[in-house]
PDB file of C-alpha atoms (C1' of nucleotides) in Angstrom:
ATOM      1  CA  UNK A 684      -8.056 -19.439   2.843  1.00  0.00           C
ATOM      2  CA  UNK A 685      -4.398 -20.091   3.197  1.00  0.00           C
ATOM      3  CA  UNK A 686      -1.678 -21.895   1.341  1.00  0.00           C
ATOM      4  CA  UNK A 687      -1.166 -25.588   1.779  1.00  0.00           C
ATOM      5  CA  UNK A 688       1.379 -26.658   4.351  1.00  0.00           C
ATOM      6  CA  UNK A 689       4.768 -27.651   2.955  1.00  0.00           C
ATOM      7  CA  UNK A 690       8.341 -28.034   4.140  1.00  0.00           C
ATOM      8  CA  UNK A 691      11.224 -26.354   2.332  1.00  0.00           C
ATOM      9  CA  UNK A 692      14.688 -27.798   1.704  1.00  0.00           C
ATOM     10  CA  UNK A 693      15.905 -26.538   5.094  1.00  0.00           C
ATOM     11  CA  UNK A 694      13.125 -28.315   6.914  1.00  0.00           C
ATOM     12  CA  UNK A 695      11.238 -25.104   7.598  1.00  0.00           C
ATOM     13  CA  UNK A 696       7.471 -25.242   7.456  1.00  0.00           C
ATOM     14  CA  UNK A 697       5.590 -22.923   5.127  1.00  0.00           C
ATOM     15  CA  UNK A 698       1.904 -22.262   4.828  1.00  0.00           C
ATOM     16  CA  UNK A 699      -0.768 -21.967   7.498  1.00  0.00           C
ATOM     17  CA  UNK A 700       0.160 -21.881  11.154  1.00  0.00           C
ATOM     18  CA  UNK A 701      -1.384 -24.381  13.538  1.00  0.00           C
ATOM     19  CA  UNK A 702      -2.433 -23.767  17.129  1.00  0.00           C
ATOM     20  CA  UNK A 703       0.645 -25.426  18.586  1.00  0.00           C
ATOM     21  CA  UNK A 704       2.964 -23.141  16.624  1.00  0.00           C
ATOM     22  CA  UNK A 705       0.912 -20.095  17.568  1.00  0.00           C
ATOM     23  CA  UNK A 706       0.994 -21.064  21.238  1.00  0.00           C
ATOM     24  CA  UNK A 707       4.755 -21.633  21.234  1.00  0.00           C
ATOM     25  CA  UNK A 708       5.536 -18.364  19.544  1.00  0.00           C
ATOM     26  CA  UNK A 709       3.084 -16.386  21.642  1.00  0.00           C
ATOM     27  CA  UNK A 710       4.402 -17.881  24.859  1.00  0.00           C
ATOM     28  CA  UNK A 711       8.015 -17.229  23.959  1.00  0.00           C
ATOM     29  CA  UNK A 712       7.530 -13.616  22.925  1.00  0.00           C
ATOM     30  CA  UNK A 713       5.321 -12.946  25.913  1.00  0.00           C
ATOM     31  CA  UNK A 714       8.117 -14.093  28.178  1.00  0.00           C
ATOM     32  CA  UNK A 715      11.245 -12.920  26.411  1.00  0.00           C
ATOM     33  CA  UNK A 716      10.092 -10.384  23.843  1.00  0.00           C
ATOM     34  CA  UNK A 717      11.235 -10.344  20.230  1.00  0.00           C
ATOM     35  CA  UNK A 718      14.917  -9.622  20.454  1.00  0.00           C
ATOM     36  CA  UNK A 719      16.033 -11.201  17.184  1.00  0.00           C
ATOM     37  CA  UNK A 720      13.512 -12.555  14.701  1.00  0.00           C
ATOM     38  CA  UNK A 721      16.008 -14.810  12.987  1.00  0.00           C
ATOM     39  CA  UNK A 722      16.874 -16.597  16.227  1.00  0.00           C
ATOM     40  CA  UNK A 723      13.417 -16.662  17.744  1.00  0.00           C
ATOM     41  CA  UNK A 724      12.055 -19.730  15.910  1.00  0.00           C
ATOM     42  CA  UNK A 725      14.923 -21.839  17.251  1.00  0.00           C
ATOM     43  CA  UNK A 726      14.392 -20.709  20.833  1.00  0.00           C
ATOM     44  CA  UNK A 727      10.616 -20.801  20.615  1.00  0.00           C
ATOM     45  CA  UNK A 728      10.704 -24.291  19.147  1.00  0.00           C
ATOM     46  CA  UNK A 729       8.919 -23.671  15.892  1.00  0.00           C
ATOM     47  CA  UNK A 730      10.169 -24.812  12.473  1.00  0.00           C
ATOM     48  CA  UNK A 731       9.612 -21.506  10.746  1.00  0.00           C
ATOM     49  CA  UNK A 732      11.870 -18.835   9.344  1.00  0.00           C
ATOM     50  CA  UNK A 733      12.235 -15.659  11.400  1.00  0.00           C
ATOM     51  CA  UNK A 734      10.413 -13.613   8.866  1.00  0.00           C
ATOM     52  CA  UNK A 735       7.405 -15.861   9.003  1.00  0.00           C
ATOM     53  CA  UNK A 736       7.391 -15.619  12.813  1.00  0.00           C
ATOM     54  CA  UNK A 737       7.525 -11.862  12.683  1.00  0.00           C
ATOM     55  CA  UNK A 738       4.654 -11.698  10.214  1.00  0.00           C
ATOM     56  CA  UNK A 739       2.544 -14.083  12.243  1.00  0.00           C
ATOM     57  CA  UNK A 740       3.154 -12.076  15.390  1.00  0.00           C
ATOM     58  CA  UNK A 741       2.582  -8.668  13.842  1.00  0.00           C
ATOM     59  CA  UNK A 742      -0.547  -9.626  11.925  1.00  0.00           C
ATOM     60  CA  UNK A 743      -2.203 -12.144  14.158  1.00  0.00           C
ATOM     61  CA  UNK A 744      -0.729 -12.989  17.546  1.00  0.00           C
ATOM     62  CA  UNK A 745      -0.026  -9.563  19.030  1.00  0.00           C
ATOM     63  CA  UNK A 746      -2.241  -9.120  22.091  1.00  0.00           C
ATOM     64  CA  UNK A 747      -3.424  -5.705  20.950  1.00  0.00           C
ATOM     65  CA  UNK A 748      -4.401  -6.845  17.470  1.00  0.00           C
ATOM     66  CA  UNK A 749      -8.012  -6.274  16.572  1.00  0.00           C
ATOM     67  CA  UNK A 750      -9.935  -8.740  14.412  1.00  0.00           C
ATOM     68  CA  UNK A 751     -13.313  -8.309  12.826  1.00  0.00           C
ATOM     69  CA  UNK A 752     -15.115  -5.801  10.672  1.00  0.00           C
ATOM     70  CA  UNK A 753     -13.802  -2.311  10.065  1.00  0.00           C
ATOM     71  CA  UNK A 754     -15.950   0.504  11.418  1.00  0.00           C
ATOM     72  CA  UNK A 755     -17.193   3.441   9.368  1.00  0.00           C
ATOM     73  CA  UNK A 756     -14.686   5.650  11.206  1.00  0.00           C
ATOM     74  CA  UNK A 757     -11.860   3.310  10.244  1.00  0.00           C
ATOM     75  CA  UNK A 758     -13.077   3.257   6.629  1.00  0.00           C
ATOM     76  CA  UNK A 759     -13.097   7.032   6.487  1.00  0.00           C
ATOM     77  CA  UNK A 760      -9.671   7.323   8.033  1.00  0.00           C
ATOM     78  CA  UNK A 761      -8.171   4.792   5.616  1.00  0.00           C
ATOM     79  CA  UNK A 762      -9.765   6.574   2.656  1.00  0.00           C
ATOM     80  CA  UNK A 763      -8.526   9.925   3.861  1.00  0.00           C
ATOM     81  CA  UNK A 764      -5.009   8.747   4.472  1.00  0.00           C
ATOM     82  CA  UNK A 765      -4.829   6.797   1.237  1.00  0.00           C
ATOM     83  CA  UNK A 766      -5.911   9.885  -0.660  1.00  0.00           C
ATOM     84  CA  UNK A 767      -3.154  11.739   1.071  1.00  0.00           C
ATOM     85  CA  UNK A 768      -0.204   9.350   1.089  1.00  0.00           C
ATOM     86  CA  UNK A 769      -1.103   6.446  -1.195  1.00  0.00           C
ATOM     87  CA  UNK A 770      -0.098   2.857  -0.456  1.00  0.00           C
ATOM     88  CA  UNK A 771       1.850   3.608   2.701  1.00  0.00           C
ATOM     89  CA  UNK A 772       0.162   0.830   4.634  1.00  0.00           C
ATOM     90  CA  UNK A 773       2.463   0.955   7.617  1.00  0.00           C
ATOM     91  CA  UNK A 774       1.848   4.686   8.055  1.00  0.00           C
ATOM     92  CA  UNK A 775      -1.879   4.179   7.715  1.00  0.00           C
ATOM     93  CA  UNK A 776      -1.782   1.302  10.193  1.00  0.00           C
ATOM     94  CA  UNK A 777      -0.014   3.550  12.682  1.00  0.00           C
ATOM     95  CA  UNK A 778      -3.163   5.679  12.799  1.00  0.00           C
ATOM     96  CA  UNK A 779      -5.423   2.684  13.379  1.00  0.00           C
ATOM     97  CA  UNK A 780      -4.606   1.024  16.710  1.00  0.00           C
ATOM     98  CA  UNK A 781      -4.997  -2.734  16.600  1.00  0.00           C
ATOM     99  CA  UNK A 782      -4.960  -3.006  12.827  1.00  0.00           C
ATOM    100  CA  UNK A 783      -1.971  -4.387  10.948  1.00  0.00           C
ATOM    101  CA  UNK A 784      -0.656  -2.984   7.697  1.00  0.00           C
ATOM    102  CA  UNK A 785      -1.392  -6.317   6.019  1.00  0.00           C
ATOM    103  CA  UNK A 786      -4.993  -6.281   7.154  1.00  0.00           C
ATOM    104  CA  UNK A 787      -5.508  -2.721   5.989  1.00  0.00           C
ATOM    105  CA  UNK A 788      -3.866  -3.485   2.672  1.00  0.00           C
ATOM    106  CA  UNK A 789      -6.138  -6.489   2.143  1.00  0.00           C
ATOM    107  CA  UNK A 790      -9.169  -4.505   3.188  1.00  0.00           C
ATOM    108  CA  UNK A 791      -8.289  -1.712   0.816  1.00  0.00           C
ATOM    109  CA  UNK A 792      -7.724  -4.066  -2.096  1.00  0.00           C
ATOM    110  CA  UNK A 793     -10.942  -5.981  -1.577  1.00  0.00           C
ATOM    111  CA  UNK A 794     -13.313  -3.258  -0.425  1.00  0.00           C
ATOM    112  CA  UNK A 795     -12.246   0.349  -0.361  1.00  0.00           C
ATOM    113  CA  UNK A 796     -10.473   0.450  -3.728  1.00  0.00           C
ATOM    114  CA  UNK A 797     -13.735  -0.143  -5.527  1.00  0.00           C
ATOM    115  CA  UNK A 798     -15.442   2.537  -3.464  1.00  0.00           C
ATOM    116  CA  UNK A 799     -12.665   5.004  -4.177  1.00  0.00           C
ATOM    117  CA  UNK A 800     -12.920   4.326  -7.912  1.00  0.00           C
ATOM    118  CA  UNK A 801     -16.607   5.095  -7.886  1.00  0.00           C
ATOM    119  CA  UNK A 802     -16.065   8.304  -5.917  1.00  0.00           C
ATOM    120  CA  UNK A 803     -13.480   9.563  -8.385  1.00  0.00           C
ATOM    121  CA  UNK A 804     -16.092   9.723 -11.149  1.00  0.00           C
ATOM    122  CA  UNK A 805     -17.990  12.274  -9.144  1.00  0.00           C
ATOM    123  CA  UNK A 806     -18.982  14.929  -9.993  1.00  0.00           C
ATOM    124  CA  UNK A 807     -17.534  15.372 -13.491  1.00  0.00           C
ATOM    125  CA  UNK A 808     -14.407  15.655 -15.548  1.00  0.00           C
ATOM    126  CA  UNK A 809     -13.294  18.832 -17.215  1.00  0.00           C
ATOM    127  CA  UNK A 810     -10.436  20.021 -19.376  1.00  0.00           C
ATOM    128  CA  UNK A 811      -8.146  22.818 -18.322  1.00  0.00           C
ATOM    129  CA  UNK A 812      -8.434  24.624 -21.612  1.00  0.00           C
ATOM    130  CA  UNK A 813     -12.099  25.251 -20.989  1.00  0.00           C
ATOM    131  CA  UNK A 814     -11.261  27.678 -18.197  1.00  0.00           C
ATOM    132  CA  UNK A 815     -10.109  31.265 -18.231  1.00  0.00           C
ATOM    133  CA  UNK A 816      -6.411  30.689 -17.990  1.00  0.00           C
ATOM    134  CA  UNK A 817      -5.022  34.201 -17.978  1.00  0.00           C
ATOM    135  CA  UNK A 818      -7.059  35.420 -15.015  1.00  0.00           C
ATOM    136  CA  UNK A 819      -6.190  32.336 -13.134  1.00  0.00           C
ATOM    137  CA  UNK A 820      -2.470  32.436 -13.816  1.00  0.00           C
ATOM    138  CA  UNK A 821      -2.309  36.051 -12.712  1.00  0.00           C
ATOM    139  CA  UNK A 822      -3.687  35.072  -9.371  1.00  0.00           C
ATOM    140  CA  UNK A 823      -1.317  32.162  -9.098  1.00  0.00           C
ATOM    141  CA  UNK A 824       2.031  33.804  -9.642  1.00  0.00           C
ATOM    142  CA  UNK A 825       2.463  34.816  -6.057  1.00  0.00           C
ATOM    143  CA  UNK A 826       1.245  31.708  -4.349  1.00  0.00           C
ATOM    144  CA  UNK A 827       2.450  29.037  -6.739  1.00  0.00           C
ATOM    145  CA  UNK A 828       6.150  29.463  -6.158  1.00  0.00           C
ATOM    146  CA  UNK A 829       6.781  29.889  -9.869  1.00  0.00           C
ATOM    147  CA  UNK A 830       8.686  32.979 -10.955  1.00  0.00           C
ATOM    148  CA  UNK A 831       6.255  34.868 -13.157  1.00  0.00           C
ATOM    149  CA  UNK A 832       3.268  34.644 -15.465  1.00  0.00           C
ATOM    150  CA  UNK A 833       5.297  33.085 -18.233  1.00  0.00           C
ATOM    151  CA  UNK A 834       6.360  30.191 -16.102  1.00  0.00           C
ATOM    152  CA  UNK A 835       2.842  29.539 -14.928  1.00  0.00           C
ATOM    153  CA  UNK A 836       1.508  29.830 -18.479  1.00  0.00           C
ATOM    154  CA  UNK A 837       4.151  27.416 -19.706  1.00  0.00           C
ATOM    155  CA  UNK A 838       3.369  24.947 -17.005  1.00  0.00           C
ATOM    156  CA  UNK A 839      -0.311  25.383 -17.643  1.00  0.00           C
ATOM    157  CA  UNK A 840       0.075  24.791 -21.357  1.00  0.00           C
ATOM    158  CA  UNK A 841       2.099  21.680 -20.859  1.00  0.00           C
ATOM    159  CA  UNK A 842      -0.445  20.271 -18.461  1.00  0.00           C
ATOM    160  CA  UNK A 843      -3.406  21.072 -20.679  1.00  0.00           C
ATOM    161  CA  UNK A 844      -2.915  17.936 -22.689  1.00  0.00           C
ATOM    162  CA  UNK A 845      -3.702  15.896 -19.625  1.00  0.00           C
ATOM    163  CA  UNK A 846      -7.189  15.352 -18.466  1.00  0.00           C
ATOM    164  CA  UNK A 847      -7.791  16.752 -15.030  1.00  0.00           C
ATOM    165  CA  UNK A 848     -10.798  16.155 -12.882  1.00  0.00           C
ATOM    166  CA  UNK A 849     -11.772  17.553  -9.525  1.00  0.00           C
ATOM    167  CA  UNK A 850     -13.969  15.793  -7.074  1.00  0.00           C
ATOM    168  CA  UNK A 851     -14.688  15.280  -3.438  1.00  0.00           C
ATOM    169  CA  UNK A 852     -15.169  12.166  -1.432  1.00  0.00           C
ATOM    170  CA  UNK A 853     -16.827  12.682   1.932  1.00  0.00           C
ATOM    171  CA  UNK A 854     -15.193  15.747   3.416  1.00  0.00           C
ATOM    172  CA  UNK A 855     -11.841  15.182   1.730  1.00  0.00           C
ATOM    173  CA  UNK A 856     -11.290  16.974  -1.551  1.00  0.00           C
ATOM    174  CA  UNK A 857      -8.844  15.511  -3.984  1.00  0.00           C
ATOM    175  CA  UNK A 858      -7.555  16.054  -7.488  1.00  0.00           C
ATOM    176  CA  UNK A 859      -7.199  13.376 -10.131  1.00  0.00           C
ATOM    177  CA  UNK A 860      -4.865  13.886 -13.052  1.00  0.00           C
ATOM    178  CA  UNK A 861      -5.009  11.362 -15.873  1.00  0.00           C
ATOM    179  CA  UNK A 862      -2.400  11.047 -18.551  1.00  0.00           C
ATOM    180  CA  UNK A 863      -2.419   8.497 -21.377  1.00  0.00           C
ATOM    181  CA  UNK A 864      -0.883   5.678 -19.404  1.00  0.00           C
ATOM    182  CA  UNK A 865      -1.479   6.449 -15.782  1.00  0.00           C
ATOM    183  CA  UNK A 866      -3.416   8.456 -13.267  1.00  0.00           C
ATOM    184  CA  UNK A 867      -2.645   9.984  -9.915  1.00  0.00           C
ATOM    185  CA  UNK A 868      -4.870  11.158  -7.140  1.00  0.00           C
ATOM    186  CA  UNK A 869      -3.878  13.497  -4.379  1.00  0.00           C
ATOM    187  CA  UNK A 870      -5.484  15.352  -1.551  1.00  0.00           C
ATOM    188  CA  UNK A 871      -5.550  19.114  -1.305  1.00  0.00           C
ATOM    189  CA  UNK A 872      -4.551  19.283   2.320  1.00  0.00           C
ATOM    190  CA  UNK A 873      -1.077  18.309   1.427  1.00  0.00           C
ATOM    191  CA  UNK A 874       1.695  18.171   3.949  1.00  0.00           C
ATOM    192  CA  UNK A 875       3.619  15.258   2.526  1.00  0.00           C
ATOM    193  CA  UNK A 876       5.088  15.350  -0.944  1.00  0.00           C
ATOM    194  CA  UNK A 877       5.313  11.637  -1.490  1.00  0.00           C
ATOM    195  CA  UNK A 878       1.937  11.201  -3.100  1.00  0.00           C
ATOM    196  CA  UNK A 879       3.279  12.566  -6.361  1.00  0.00           C
ATOM    197  CA  UNK A 880       4.732   9.453  -7.824  1.00  0.00           C
ATOM    198  CA  UNK A 881       7.086   8.808 -10.670  1.00  0.00           C
ATOM    199  CA  UNK A 882       4.815   7.033 -13.161  1.00  0.00           C
ATOM    200  CA  UNK A 883       2.606  10.085 -13.493  1.00  0.00           C
ATOM    201  CA  UNK A 884       5.441  12.553 -13.838  1.00  0.00           C
ATOM    202  CA  UNK A 885       7.466  10.388 -16.145  1.00  0.00           C
ATOM    203  CA  UNK A 886       4.591  10.562 -18.541  1.00  0.00           C
ATOM    204  CA  UNK A 887       4.104  14.308 -18.616  1.00  0.00           C
ATOM    205  CA  UNK A 888       7.328  15.883 -19.931  1.00  0.00           C
ATOM    206  CA  UNK A 889       6.570  19.241 -18.436  1.00  0.00           C
ATOM    207  CA  UNK A 890       8.331  22.229 -20.000  1.00  0.00           C
ATOM    208  CA  UNK A 891       8.892  25.472 -18.137  1.00  0.00           C
ATOM    209  CA  UNK A 892      10.708  28.246 -19.992  1.00  0.00           C
ATOM    210  CA  UNK A 893      11.882  25.697 -22.562  1.00  0.00           C
ATOM    211  CA  UNK A 894      13.536  23.598 -19.899  1.00  0.00           C
ATOM    212  CA  UNK A 895      12.316  20.084 -19.371  1.00  0.00           C
ATOM    213  CA  UNK A 896      11.722  19.776 -15.668  1.00  0.00           C
ATOM    214  CA  UNK A 897      12.583  16.599 -13.866  1.00  0.00           C
ATOM    215  CA  UNK A 898       9.514  16.451 -11.685  1.00  0.00           C
ATOM    216  CA  UNK A 899      10.300  13.380  -9.688  1.00  0.00           C
ATOM    217  CA  UNK A 900      13.544  15.000  -8.596  1.00  0.00           C
ATOM    218  CA  UNK A 901      12.198  18.458  -8.035  1.00  0.00           C
ATOM    219  CA  UNK A 902      10.463  19.363  -4.822  1.00  0.00           C
ATOM    220  CA  UNK A 903       9.928  22.866  -6.061  1.00  0.00           C
ATOM    221  CA  UNK A 904       8.127  21.618  -9.114  1.00  0.00           C
ATOM    222  CA  UNK A 905       6.034  19.315  -7.017  1.00  0.00           C
ATOM    223  CA  UNK A 906       4.917  22.005  -4.627  1.00  0.00           C
ATOM    224  CA  UNK A 907       4.299  24.453  -7.415  1.00  0.00           C
ATOM    225  CA  UNK A 908       2.139  22.034  -9.306  1.00  0.00           C
ATOM    226  CA  UNK A 909       0.240  21.047  -6.236  1.00  0.00           C
ATOM    227  CA  UNK A 910      -0.389  24.684  -5.450  1.00  0.00           C
ATOM    228  CA  UNK A 911      -1.587  25.218  -8.999  1.00  0.00           C
ATOM    229  CA  UNK A 912      -4.183  22.516  -8.752  1.00  0.00           C
ATOM    230  CA  UNK A 913      -5.123  23.401  -5.260  1.00  0.00           C
ATOM    231  CA  UNK A 914      -5.752  27.001  -6.267  1.00  0.00           C
ATOM    232  CA  UNK A 915      -7.592  25.882  -9.360  1.00  0.00           C
ATOM    233  CA  UNK A 916      -9.816  23.708  -7.289  1.00  0.00           C
ATOM    234  CA  UNK A 917     -10.730  26.378  -4.801  1.00  0.00           C
ATOM    235  CA  UNK A 918     -11.267  29.020  -7.484  1.00  0.00           C
ATOM    236  CA  UNK A 919     -13.465  27.166  -9.925  1.00  0.00           C
ATOM    237  CA  UNK A 920     -15.176  24.442  -7.976  1.00  0.00           C
ATOM    238  CA  UNK A 921     -17.937  25.129  -5.521  1.00  0.00           C
TER     239      UNK A 921
ATOM    240  C1'  DA B 782     -26.025 -31.071  -6.921  1.00  0.00           C
ATOM    241  C1'  DA B 783     -22.172 -29.514  -9.608  1.00  0.00           C
ATOM    242  C1'  DG B 784     -18.972 -26.436 -11.089  1.00  0.00           C
ATOM    243  C1'  DG B 785     -17.271 -21.990 -12.499  1.00  0.00           C
ATOM    244  C1'  DG B 786     -16.063 -17.447 -11.114  1.00  0.00           C
ATOM    245  C1'  DC B 787     -15.081 -14.182  -7.787  1.00  0.00           C
ATOM    246  C1'  DA B 788     -14.008 -12.429  -3.105  1.00  0.00           C
ATOM    247  C1'  DA B 789     -11.385 -12.657   0.922  1.00  0.00           C
ATOM    248  C1'  DC B 790      -7.276 -12.864   3.302  1.00  0.00           C
ATOM    249  C1'  DA B 791      -3.214 -15.300   5.239  1.00  0.00           C
ATOM    250  C1'  DA B 792       1.179 -15.867   3.876  1.00  0.00           C
ATOM    251  C1'  DC B 793       5.155 -15.452   0.812  1.00  0.00           C
ATOM    252  C1'  DC B 794       8.688 -12.944  -1.685  1.00  0.00           C
ATOM    253  C1'  DG B 795      11.800  -9.438  -3.076  1.00  0.00           C
ATOM    254  C1'  DC B 796      13.579  -5.159  -2.209  1.00  0.00           C
ATOM    255  C1'  DC B 797      15.339  -1.506   0.534  1.00  0.00           C
ATOM    256  C1'  DA B 798      16.784   1.236   4.514  1.00  0.00           C
ATOM    257  C1'  DC B 799      19.103   1.124   8.562  1.00  0.00           C
ATOM    258  C1'  DC B 800      22.368  -0.617  11.846  1.00  0.00           C
ATOM    259  C1'  DT B 801      26.491  -2.827  13.292  1.00  0.00           C
ATOM    260  C1'  DT B 802      31.020  -4.337  12.696  1.00  0.00           C
TER     261       DT B 802
ATOM    262  C1'  DC C1332      33.709   3.750   4.013  1.00  0.00           C
ATOM    263  C1'  DA C1333      32.201  -0.946   2.831  1.00  0.00           C
ATOM    264  C1'  DA C1334      29.989  -5.174   3.667  1.00  0.00           C
ATOM    265  C1'  DG C1335      26.874  -8.056   5.818  1.00  0.00           C
ATOM    266  C1'  DG C1336      22.895  -8.760   8.706  1.00  0.00           C
ATOM    267  C1'  DT C1337      18.304  -7.608  10.085  1.00  0.00           C
ATOM    268  C1'  DG C1338      13.800  -5.720  10.173  1.00  0.00           C
ATOM    269  C1'  DG C1339      10.209  -3.549   7.775  1.00  0.00           C
ATOM    270  C1'  DC C1340       7.437  -2.617   3.831  1.00  0.00           C
ATOM    271  C1'  DG C1341       4.577  -3.244  -0.162  1.00  0.00           C
ATOM    272  C1'  DG C1342       3.282  -6.153  -4.056  1.00  0.00           C
ATOM    273  C1'  DT C1343       1.697 -10.527  -5.181  1.00  0.00           C
ATOM    274  C1'  DT C1344       0.182 -15.262  -4.796  1.00  0.00           C
ATOM    275  C1'  DG C1345      -2.350 -19.358  -3.387  1.00  0.00           C
ATOM    276  C1'  DT C1346      -6.121 -21.421  -1.343  1.00  0.00           C
ATOM    277  C1'  DT C1347     -10.641 -21.635   0.563  1.00  0.00           C
ATOM    278  C1'  DG C1348     -15.349 -20.219   0.909  1.00  0.00           C
ATOM    279  C1'  DC C1349     -19.309 -18.360  -1.051  1.00  0.00           C
ATOM    280  C1'  DC C1350     -22.505 -17.200  -4.514  1.00  0.00           C
ATOM    281  C1'  DC C1351     -24.631 -17.678  -8.806  1.00  0.00           C
ATOM    282  C1'  DT C1352     -26.059 -20.223 -12.754  1.00  0.00           C
TER     283       DT C1352
END
DNA sequence: AAGGGCAACAACCGCCACCTT
DNA sequence: CAAGGTGGCGGTTGTTGCCCT
């Protein structure tokens, strides 16, 4: 399941590692540590680039690395964190001792992504305009961070053209917002703003008080919008 | 048995942030 | 402050194995 072995123009091997290379690298790092990845292959006696050595060590040779099937607990944690922070594999890996970011990324792409897609269709989609907007915006003014009813109404109106769905997967609620060319999912227990990504915002052209907001550059906008959806979720969904 | 399609995953590549000089 | 080096990250690719027809 790996690439075929080849040698590049500098004489460096590419492709699958053999046992001898693994043993040399493992032995060297065990004894001297990894002080400089670019120099390590020369000292360890392997014809690989430093980057390749680092990858091999981090994903396979580290003594604390765990191989084998993911547990249900690990699945849940990956799903939860992915809902929350998106494709931040290194951050997710930091919460899963013994798992590498590469392994988690592969696992997500081959297993969990499909599961997540299925979950997002549950329980149903709905359109914002079907709800009682005025009552809701009144209750939002204070908590949303927006200035007054007009601002909330304006934001609301501009978002109404997008399809918004609310759903829960396991114990982690999330909100999915679909626009014509992209979709974005985020968790309600937000404490990290990075899950709002540019493609979604770039597509929305949100107007507040006749000013086009630049969402990807505006933390205030981000928090306000998140609060809006969070409040909406808790108010109308059981 | 053959082969086509898909899944799995190790490894590569390009980009970026950070550090050092 | 700028430039170059390095490590880390995330997206993507390439190959093998498995399953289905």
